[in-house]
Amino acid sequence: MLNKKNEKLLLFDYDGTLADSAQMIIDGTIEAFNRCGLETPKTEEIKAGIGQKLDIAMGSYLPPGYKGALDEVIRHYRAWYVEKDLEGTQFEPLFENVKPVLKILHQDGWNLGIATNKSLRGLSRGLLHHEIEKFFSIIMTTDDFTPKPDKAMAIHALRTLKVKNSAAFMIGDTVYDIKMGKNAKINTVGVTWGYNTEEELHQANADHIIHDLNELVEILREL
């Protein structure tokens, strides 16, 4: 039975799992392309790229023959986010039940962590605004780790917190989250309120599929 905090771990994705970041990502991407004088990608194309590392996603939106503009697009995208920071007027909202469920899981003795392909700056901005950073024992971003679906973030968390693979879960909304969990040989939970479909999560062989974060509490309490 799992009953000691240092024996169990829940790793969460951020965009699409804890926070509804789609609109900000879409707005920032379109603005970056506009500033570069490039044809803007379609909204659905941008949403489909959420969850990937920034340079991979942005590179996939560039028209043929414009790949050399990637660095400039990323620079403008990041500048736009800094502007939003300074304005302090636009933040990704948390999905329903996120804050109370994180509190319950923390009280139930779980180590909580974040494994995201987001930058540390963008992540910290959201965590501080929503006052949920206190719940997490470990935070990993692509500033320091190979992006998902590589297993690097999960393995680092397991080793740092001394948790066995069988007592760890990866919770996320994209196939990249599920594949990282599979690559690290930990349990996986796909959430249906994010940016990949339930069918895509099933095809990625998620161990569990949930439609509300409260279902995660129920699954874990059955262990």
GROMACS .gro file of C-alpha atoms in nm:
model
  223
    1MET     CA    1   0.000   0.000   0.000
    2LEU     CA    2   0.125   0.351  -0.084
    3ASN     CA    3   0.132   0.550   0.237
    4LYS     CA    4   0.458   0.740   0.266
    5LYS     CA    5   0.509   1.069   0.087
    6ASN     CA    6   0.859   0.983  -0.029
    7GLU     CA    7   0.728   0.663  -0.190
    8LYS     CA    8   0.480   0.810  -0.439
    9LEU     CA    9   0.480   1.075  -0.708
   10LEU     CA   10   0.237   1.250  -0.939
   11LEU     CA   11   0.390   1.436  -1.234
   12PHE     CA   12   0.163   1.687  -1.405
   13ASP     CA   13   0.184   1.851  -1.742
   14TYR     CA   14   0.092   2.222  -1.729
   15ASP     CA   15  -0.056   2.356  -2.056
   16GLY     CA   16  -0.383   2.177  -2.126
   17THR     CA   17  -0.374   1.980  -1.800
   18LEU     CA   18  -0.360   2.231  -1.515
   19ALA     CA   19  -0.400   2.554  -1.711
   20ASP     CA   20  -0.608   2.641  -2.015
   21SER     CA   21  -0.322   2.807  -2.200
   22ALA     CA   22  -0.454   2.771  -2.554
   23GLN     CA   23  -0.575   3.126  -2.610
   24MET     CA   24  -0.253   3.287  -2.487
   25ILE     CA   25  -0.042   3.050  -2.696
   26ILE     CA   26  -0.258   3.122  -3.001
   27ASP     CA   27  -0.251   3.499  -2.945
   28GLY     CA   28   0.125   3.503  -2.887
   29THR     CA   29   0.197   3.288  -3.192
   30ILE     CA   30  -0.016   3.498  -3.424
   31GLU     CA   31   0.139   3.819  -3.290
   32ALA     CA   32   0.492   3.681  -3.340
   33PHE     CA   33   0.418   3.588  -3.701
   34ASN     CA   34   0.257   3.928  -3.763
   35ARG     CA   35   0.563   4.108  -3.626
   36CYS     CA   36   0.778   3.907  -3.864
   37GLY     CA   37   0.554   3.989  -4.160
   38LEU     CA   38   0.469   3.622  -4.212
   39GLU     CA   39   0.141   3.456  -4.295
   40THR     CA   40  -0.012   3.348  -3.965
   41PRO     CA   41  -0.088   2.981  -3.895
   42LYS     CA   42  -0.446   2.870  -3.847
   43THR     CA   43  -0.582   2.850  -3.492
   44GLU     CA   44  -0.641   2.474  -3.514
   45GLU     CA   45  -0.285   2.422  -3.636
   46ILE     CA   46  -0.148   2.611  -3.335
   47LYS     CA   47  -0.370   2.416  -3.094
   48ALA     CA   48  -0.247   2.090  -3.244
   49GLY     CA   49   0.111   2.193  -3.170
   50ILE     CA   50   0.054   2.269  -2.802
   51GLY     CA   51   0.260   2.035  -2.588
   52GLN     CA   52   0.562   2.035  -2.817
   53LYS     CA   53   0.884   2.223  -2.747
   54LEU     CA   54   0.857   2.581  -2.870
   55ASP     CA   55   1.108   2.560  -3.153
   56ILE     CA   56   0.953   2.240  -3.287
   57ALA     CA   57   0.599   2.382  -3.277
   58MET     CA   58   0.695   2.717  -3.428
   59GLY     CA   59   0.905   2.552  -3.696
   60SER     CA   60   0.610   2.340  -3.805
   61TYR     CA   61   0.395   2.654  -3.857
   62LEU     CA   62   0.645   2.831  -4.084
   63PRO     CA   63   0.564   2.838  -4.457
   64PRO     CA   64   0.801   2.650  -4.690
   65GLY     CA   65   1.112   2.853  -4.758
   66TYR     CA   66   1.090   3.054  -4.437
   67LYS     CA   67   1.257   2.813  -4.192
   68GLY     CA   68   1.540   3.064  -4.151
   69ALA     CA   69   1.297   3.297  -3.975
   70LEU     CA   70   1.245   3.055  -3.684
   71ASP     CA   71   1.474   3.233  -3.438
   72GLU     CA   72   1.312   3.568  -3.510
   73VAL     CA   73   0.960   3.428  -3.463
   74ILE     CA   74   1.057   3.272  -3.130
   75ARG     CA   75   1.221   3.599  -3.019
   76HIS     CA   76   0.901   3.792  -3.090
   77TYR     CA   77   0.688   3.525  -2.922
   78ARG     CA   78   0.895   3.546  -2.605
   79ALA     CA   79   0.897   3.926  -2.618
   80TRP     CA   80   0.517   3.923  -2.636
   81TYR     CA   81   0.502   3.708  -2.322
   82VAL     CA   82   0.738   3.947  -2.141
   83GLU     CA   83   0.508   4.232  -2.239
   84LYS     CA   84   0.213   4.044  -2.089
   85ASP     CA   85   0.420   3.991  -1.774
   86LEU     CA   86   0.486   4.363  -1.743
   87GLU     CA   87   0.123   4.449  -1.811
   88GLY     CA   88   0.005   4.190  -1.559
   89THR     CA   89  -0.330   4.173  -1.734
   90GLN     CA   90  -0.340   3.837  -1.911
   91PHE     CA   91  -0.294   3.493  -1.753
   92GLU     CA   92  -0.390   3.139  -1.845
   93PRO     CA   93  -0.685   3.034  -1.626
   94LEU     CA   94  -0.667   2.711  -1.430
   95PHE     CA   95  -0.907   2.439  -1.531
   96GLU     CA   96  -1.198   2.361  -1.299
   97ASN     CA   97  -1.109   2.187  -0.969
   98VAL     CA   98  -0.732   2.215  -1.018
   99LYS     CA   99  -0.645   2.407  -0.703
  100PRO     CA  100  -0.869   2.211  -0.460
  101VAL     CA  101  -0.760   1.876  -0.606
  102LEU     CA  102  -0.390   1.967  -0.580
  103LYS     CA  103  -0.453   2.053  -0.215
  104ILE     CA  104  -0.625   1.717  -0.154
  105LEU     CA  105  -0.346   1.520  -0.323
  106HIS     CA  106  -0.081   1.710  -0.130
  107GLN     CA  107  -0.265   1.640   0.195
  108ASP     CA  108  -0.297   1.273   0.098
  109GLY     CA  109   0.082   1.252   0.105
  110TRP     CA  110   0.171   1.257  -0.263
  111ASN     CA  111   0.482   1.424  -0.394
  112LEU     CA  112   0.363   1.649  -0.674
  113GLY     CA  113   0.577   1.759  -0.965
  114ILE     CA  114   0.550   1.934  -1.300
  115ALA     CA  115   0.705   1.804  -1.621
  116THR     CA  116   0.639   2.046  -1.904
  117ASN     CA  117   0.772   2.143  -2.244
  118LYS     CA  118   0.703   2.504  -2.143
  119SER     CA  119   0.985   2.741  -2.048
  120LEU     CA  120   1.057   2.802  -1.680
  121ARG     CA  121   0.973   3.171  -1.714
  122GLY     CA  122   0.630   3.100  -1.859
  123LEU     CA  123   0.559   2.828  -1.605
  124SER     CA  124   0.669   3.033  -1.304
  125ARG     CA  125   0.449   3.318  -1.419
  126GLY     CA  126   0.141   3.096  -1.404
  127LEU     CA  127   0.227   2.912  -1.083
  128LEU     CA  128   0.286   3.235  -0.892
  129HIS     CA  129  -0.024   3.405  -1.026
  130HIS     CA  130  -0.248   3.113  -0.928
  131GLU     CA  131  -0.062   3.056  -0.597
  132ILE     CA  132  -0.010   2.684  -0.654
  133GLU     CA  133   0.371   2.665  -0.659
  134LYS     CA  134   0.368   2.559  -0.292
  135PHE     CA  135   0.215   2.221  -0.382
  136PHE     CA  136   0.506   2.104  -0.599
  137SER     CA  137   0.818   1.926  -0.477
  138ILE     CA  138   0.991   1.931  -0.815
  139ILE     CA  139   0.954   2.135  -1.134
  140MET     CA  140   1.111   2.043  -1.468
  141THR     CA  141   1.105   2.235  -1.794
  142THR     CA  142   1.284   2.223  -2.126
  143ASP     CA  143   1.521   2.492  -1.999
  144ASP     CA  144   1.711   2.206  -1.837
  145PHE     CA  145   1.576   1.880  -1.984
  146THR     CA  146   1.516   1.712  -2.317
  147PRO     CA  147   1.150   1.770  -2.408
  148LYS     CA  148   0.877   1.509  -2.382
  149PRO     CA  149   0.827   1.238  -2.500
  150ASP     CA  150   1.187   1.179  -2.390
  151LYS     CA  151   1.188   1.021  -2.044
  152ALA     CA  152   1.455   1.252  -1.895
  153MET     CA  153   1.223   1.462  -1.678
  154ALA     CA  154   1.046   1.159  -1.532
  155ILE     CA  155   1.369   0.973  -1.459
  156HIS     CA  156   1.517   1.280  -1.289
  157ALA     CA  157   1.210   1.313  -1.066
  158LEU     CA  158   1.213   0.945  -0.972
  159ARG     CA  159   1.580   0.955  -0.878
  160THR     CA  160   1.564   1.288  -0.696
  161LEU     CA  161   1.260   1.195  -0.487
  162LYS     CA  162   1.359   0.827  -0.453
  163VAL     CA  163   1.032   0.693  -0.592
  164LYS     CA  164   0.986   0.356  -0.762
  165ASN     CA  165   0.847   0.351  -1.115
  166SER     CA  166   0.542   0.156  -1.003
  167ALA     CA  167   0.452   0.429  -0.752
  168ALA     CA  168   0.467   0.718  -1.000
  169PHE     CA  169   0.210   0.860  -1.241
  170MET     CA  170   0.231   1.100  -1.534
  171ILE     CA  171  -0.087   1.305  -1.585
  172GLY     CA  172  -0.129   1.496  -1.909
  173ASP     CA  173  -0.350   1.591  -2.199
  174THR     CA  174  -0.127   1.501  -2.495
  175VAL     CA  175   0.030   1.193  -2.645
  176TYR     CA  176   0.372   1.342  -2.557
  177ASP     CA  177   0.282   1.315  -2.187
  178ILE     CA  178   0.163   0.958  -2.220
  179LYS     CA  179   0.462   0.854  -2.429
  180MET     CA  180   0.704   1.006  -2.177
  181GLY     CA  181   0.536   0.808  -1.902
  182LYS     CA  182   0.557   0.491  -2.108
  183ASN     CA  183   0.922   0.557  -2.190
  184ALA     CA  184   0.995   0.599  -1.818
  185LYS     CA  185   0.788   0.290  -1.730
  186ILE     CA  186   0.554   0.478  -1.497
  187ASN     CA  187   0.173   0.482  -1.480
  188THR     CA  188  -0.005   0.721  -1.714
  189VAL     CA  189  -0.329   0.918  -1.690
  190GLY     CA  190  -0.472   1.099  -1.990
  191VAL     CA  191  -0.706   1.395  -1.932
  192THR     CA  192  -0.976   1.476  -2.188
  193TRP     CA  193  -1.020   1.850  -2.125
  194GLY     CA  194  -0.693   1.949  -2.295
  195TYR     CA  195  -0.563   1.963  -2.650
  196ASN     CA  196  -0.557   1.600  -2.766
  197THR     CA  197  -0.868   1.389  -2.814
  198GLU     CA  198  -0.972   1.096  -2.599
  199GLU     CA  199  -0.912   0.869  -2.898
  200GLU     CA  200  -0.556   0.997  -2.936
  201LEU     CA  201  -0.491   0.929  -2.567
  202HIS     CA  202  -0.630   0.577  -2.604
  203GLN     CA  203  -0.409   0.518  -2.907
  204ALA     CA  204  -0.109   0.628  -2.699
  205ASN     CA  205  -0.206   0.350  -2.451
  206ALA     CA  206  -0.279   0.569  -2.149
  207ASP     CA  207  -0.340   0.345  -1.847
  208HIS     CA  208  -0.629   0.562  -1.731
  209ILE     CA  209  -0.848   0.825  -1.898
  210ILE     CA  210  -1.026   1.083  -1.684
  211HIS     CA  211  -1.283   1.353  -1.766
  212ASP     CA  212  -1.260   1.545  -1.437
  213LEU     CA  213  -0.962   1.591  -1.208
  214ASN     CA  214  -1.162   1.459  -0.911
  215GLU     CA  215  -1.155   1.120  -1.083
  216LEU     CA  216  -0.778   1.115  -1.027
  217VAL     CA  217  -0.834   1.133  -0.650
  218GLU     CA  218  -1.072   0.838  -0.672
  219ILE     CA  219  -0.830   0.628  -0.877
  220LEU     CA  220  -0.542   0.694  -0.638
  221ARG     CA  221  -0.744   0.626  -0.325
  222GLU     CA  222  -0.830   0.282  -0.462
  223LEU     CA  223  -0.460   0.185  -0.450
   0.00000   0.00000   0.00000
